[in-house]
Structures are given as C-alpha cells and as structure tokens.
Amino acid sequence: MVNPDILNRLAETLAARQGADPASSYTASLMHKGLDAILKKVGEEAVETVLAAKDGDKLHLVREVADLWFHTLVLLSHQGLGPNDVLAELARREGISGIDEKNARG
Ligand SMILES: N=c1c2ncn([C@@H]3O[C@H](COP(=O)(O)OP(=O)(O)OP(=O)(O)O)[C@@H](O)[C@H]3O)c2ncn1[C@@H]1O[C@H](COP(=O)(O)O)[C@@H](O)[C@H]1O
C-alpha cells in the first residue's frame, strides 16, 4: 500500500508553488492564473474522469482520478486549505454514520 503521507507531501509542494515564478512550473503557472483557471481544470478533469469510467479501462480511470485529485488539491491550496481539512470532514461523517447505524438498530 502506498504511504498516504503523499497527500501531505504534495500539499506542501503545492503551498510552495503559491507565489513562485509562473514560468517555473505547471502548478505555479496555474495558481498565478487564479481561481477561474483552477476551477476550469477541475471541471475538465471531472468530465475526463466520467468518460474514463464509461470506457471501462481501469488504468485510464485511475490516471484521470489522479488528475482530478491533483487539481482539487491545487484548488484547496489556493483557498488556504489542504487534504487534512477534507480528511477531517470524512472522519466526522464516519462518526455521524456510526451514530446513525446505532440509532437504526435501536
Ligand atoms: N501530480 C501532479 C500532476 N498531476 C497532473 N498534473 C498536470 O496536470 C496537467 C493535466 O492537464 P491536461 O491533461 O489537460 O494536460 P495539459 O494539456 O498539459 O494541460 P493544459 O495546458 O490544457 O492546462 C498536465 O500538465 C499534468 O502534468 C500534475 N502536475 C504536477 N503534479 C505534481 O505536483 C508537484 C509540483 O509539480 P510542478 O508544479 O510541475 O513542479 C510535483 O510533485 C508533481 O508530481
């Protein structure tokens, strides 16, 4: 299994790209273009993910989801957020669903 720390390492790299010379990297260039350009990429990658899922090629799907995750991480970083904010929300929901299951069982 791949070490999940990759999300935090990538987030640190993305934070370092904020304000860097746009000519120095893809991420620095995208962040320099601003929120609308980042949102456009997130939308494109979401559509490409849907198309990959429909074509039945699992490697293609994994690569498109990686592109989508990467661009959502760029979005989070641009907004002063990071993967831990999303993981905390998922953990909170896991707690909620645990409570719901207990209630459902009576
Ligand atoms: N994980 C990624 C990553 N995933 C996807 N991409 C880029 O996202 C783009 C995907 O867009 P497209 O498929 O539409 O390809 P494109 O035509 O080149 O994109 P556009 O010019 O149309 O925007 C490609 O340029 C990919 O290289 C990524 N670019 C960088 N990273 C990581 O981010 C970190 C910082 O990267 P740099 O900013 O490049 O140093 C490094 O650790 C990289 O590994």
Short mmCIF file of C-alpha atoms and ligand atoms in Angstrom, two decimals:
data_model
loop_
_atom_site.label_atom_id
_atom_site.label_comp_id
_atom_site.label_asym_id
_atom_site.label_seq_id
_atom_site.Cartn_x
_atom_site.Cartn_y
_atom_site.Cartn_z
CA MET A 1 0.00 0.00 0.00
CA VAL A 2 1.24 3.49 -0.88
CA ASN A 3 2.02 5.73 2.12
CA PRO A 4 -0.94 8.17 2.47
CA ASP A 5 1.58 10.86 3.51
CA ILE A 6 1.92 11.52 -0.22
CA LEU A 7 -1.14 13.80 0.09
CA ASN A 8 0.59 15.92 2.76
CA ARG A 9 3.88 15.96 0.85
CA LEU A 10 2.10 17.05 -2.30
CA ALA A 11 0.17 19.72 -0.35
CA GLU A 12 3.49 21.10 0.96
CA THR A 13 4.85 21.23 -2.59
CA LEU A 14 1.70 22.99 -3.82
CA ALA A 15 1.89 25.55 -0.99
CA ALA A 16 5.49 26.26 -2.00
CA ARG A 17 4.30 26.93 -5.58
CA GLN A 18 1.99 29.78 -4.40
CA GLY A 19 3.68 32.99 -5.46
CA ALA A 20 6.50 31.18 -7.26
CA ASP A 21 7.58 32.34 -10.73
CA PRO A 22 4.75 31.20 -13.08
CA ALA A 23 7.38 30.12 -15.62
CA SER A 24 8.95 27.77 -13.08
CA SER A 25 6.29 25.04 -13.04
CA TYR A 26 2.83 23.92 -14.19
CA THR A 27 1.36 24.40 -10.70
CA ALA A 28 2.90 27.85 -10.22
CA SER A 29 1.53 28.87 -13.63
CA LEU A 30 -1.98 27.57 -12.83
CA MET A 31 -2.05 29.26 -9.42
CA HIS A 32 -0.83 32.50 -10.98
CA LYS A 33 -3.76 32.39 -13.45
CA GLY A 34 -6.13 32.30 -10.46
CA LEU A 35 -9.34 30.70 -9.23
CA ASP A 36 -11.29 30.62 -12.50
CA ALA A 37 -8.44 28.82 -14.32
CA ILE A 38 -8.15 26.28 -11.48
CA LEU A 39 -11.93 25.69 -11.47
CA LYS A 40 -11.85 25.19 -15.26
CA LYS A 41 -9.22 22.45 -14.83
CA VAL A 42 -11.22 20.78 -12.02
CA GLY A 43 -14.28 20.74 -14.30
CA GLU A 44 -12.31 19.33 -17.24
CA GLU A 45 -10.72 16.61 -15.13
CA ALA A 46 -14.12 15.68 -13.64
CA VAL A 47 -15.55 15.24 -17.14
CA GLU A 48 -12.48 13.23 -18.23
CA THR A 49 -12.98 11.01 -15.15
CA VAL A 50 -16.59 10.32 -16.13
CA LEU A 51 -15.57 9.46 -19.72
CA ALA A 52 -12.77 7.16 -18.49
CA ALA A 53 -15.19 5.31 -16.20
CA LYS A 54 -17.55 4.79 -19.13
CA ASP A 55 -14.83 3.38 -21.42
CA GLY A 56 -14.07 0.55 -18.96
CA ASP A 57 -10.26 0.98 -18.93
CA LYS A 58 -9.25 0.86 -15.24
CA LEU A 59 -5.75 2.30 -15.75
CA HIS A 60 -7.25 5.22 -17.70
CA LEU A 61 -9.75 5.77 -14.87
CA VAL A 62 -7.01 5.74 -12.20
CA ARG A 63 -4.97 8.29 -14.19
CA GLU A 64 -7.93 10.62 -14.67
CA VAL A 65 -8.88 10.40 -10.97
CA ALA A 66 -5.24 11.23 -10.12
CA ASP A 67 -5.52 14.32 -12.37
CA LEU A 68 -8.80 15.23 -10.64
CA TRP A 69 -7.36 14.75 -7.14
CA PHE A 70 -4.28 16.78 -8.09
CA HIS A 71 -6.35 19.69 -9.36
CA THR A 72 -8.70 19.61 -6.36
CA LEU A 73 -5.57 19.74 -4.15
CA VAL A 74 -4.41 22.79 -6.14
CA LEU A 75 -7.86 24.33 -5.52
CA LEU A 76 -7.72 23.59 -1.78
CA SER A 77 -4.22 25.04 -1.54
CA HIS A 78 -5.27 28.17 -3.43
CA GLN A 79 -8.09 28.62 -0.90
CA GLY A 80 -5.78 28.16 2.11
CA LEU A 81 -6.99 24.61 2.74
CA GLY A 82 -5.40 21.17 2.45
CA PRO A 83 -6.10 17.43 2.35
CA ASN A 84 -6.36 17.25 6.14
CA ASP A 85 -9.40 19.53 6.07
CA VAL A 86 -11.19 17.07 3.78
CA LEU A 87 -9.97 14.01 5.71
CA ALA A 88 -11.26 15.59 8.94
CA GLU A 89 -14.67 16.11 7.31
CA LEU A 90 -14.76 12.47 6.15
CA ALA A 91 -13.77 11.34 9.65
CA ARG A 92 -16.55 13.49 11.10
CA ARG A 93 -19.05 11.87 8.74
CA GLU A 94 -17.80 8.40 9.67
CA GLY A 95 -18.60 9.31 13.28
CA ILE A 96 -22.04 10.54 12.26
CA SER A 97 -22.79 7.40 10.27
CA GLY A 98 -21.71 5.28 13.26
CA ILE A 99 -24.25 7.10 15.42
CA ASP A 100 -26.95 6.69 12.74
CA GLU A 101 -26.29 2.94 12.49
CA LYS A 102 -26.67 2.53 16.25
CA ASN A 103 -29.93 4.51 16.17
CA ALA A 104 -31.20 2.45 13.25
CA ARG A 105 -30.53 -0.74 15.19
CA GLY A 106 -32.46 0.70 18.16
N1 LIG B 1 0.69 15.32 -9.53
C1 LIG B 1 0.90 16.20 -10.39
C2 LIG B 1 0.09 16.33 -11.56
N2 LIG B 1 -0.98 15.62 -12.00
C3 LIG B 1 -1.34 16.20 -13.15
N3 LIG B 1 -0.52 17.22 -13.47
C4 LIG B 1 -0.53 18.08 -14.64
O1 LIG B 1 -1.83 18.48 -14.92
C5 LIG B 1 -1.98 18.67 -16.31
C6 LIG B 1 -3.20 17.93 -16.75
O2 LIG B 1 -3.80 18.67 -17.67
P1 LIG B 1 -4.18 18.05 -19.07
O3 LIG B 1 -4.34 16.58 -19.01
O4 LIG B 1 -5.37 18.82 -19.54
O5 LIG B 1 -2.88 18.36 -19.92
P2 LIG B 1 -2.37 19.74 -20.49
O6 LIG B 1 -2.91 19.84 -21.88
O7 LIG B 1 -0.86 19.70 -20.33
O8 LIG B 1 -2.98 20.90 -19.55
P3 LIG B 1 -3.40 22.36 -20.03
O9 LIG B 1 -2.15 23.03 -20.59
O10 LIG B 1 -4.51 22.20 -21.02
O11 LIG B 1 -3.88 23.04 -18.75
C7 LIG B 1 -0.71 18.14 -17.00
O12 LIG B 1 0.13 19.20 -17.39
C8 LIG B 1 -0.06 17.33 -15.89
O13 LIG B 1 1.33 17.33 -15.95
C9 LIG B 1 0.36 17.35 -12.48
N4 LIG B 1 1.38 18.24 -12.30
C10 LIG B 1 2.15 18.12 -11.20
N5 LIG B 1 1.93 17.14 -10.24
C11 LIG B 1 2.79 17.08 -9.05
O14 LIG B 1 2.79 18.37 -8.46
C12 LIG B 1 4.07 18.68 -7.94
C13 LIG B 1 4.50 20.03 -8.45
O15 LIG B 1 4.57 20.00 -9.85
P4 LIG B 1 5.16 21.23 -10.67
O16 LIG B 1 4.37 22.42 -10.29
O17 LIG B 1 5.02 20.84 -12.10
O18 LIG B 1 6.59 21.38 -10.21
C14 LIG B 1 5.03 17.58 -8.39
O19 LIG B 1 5.30 16.79 -7.27
C15 LIG B 1 4.26 16.80 -9.43
O20 LIG B 1 4.49 15.44 -9.35
#
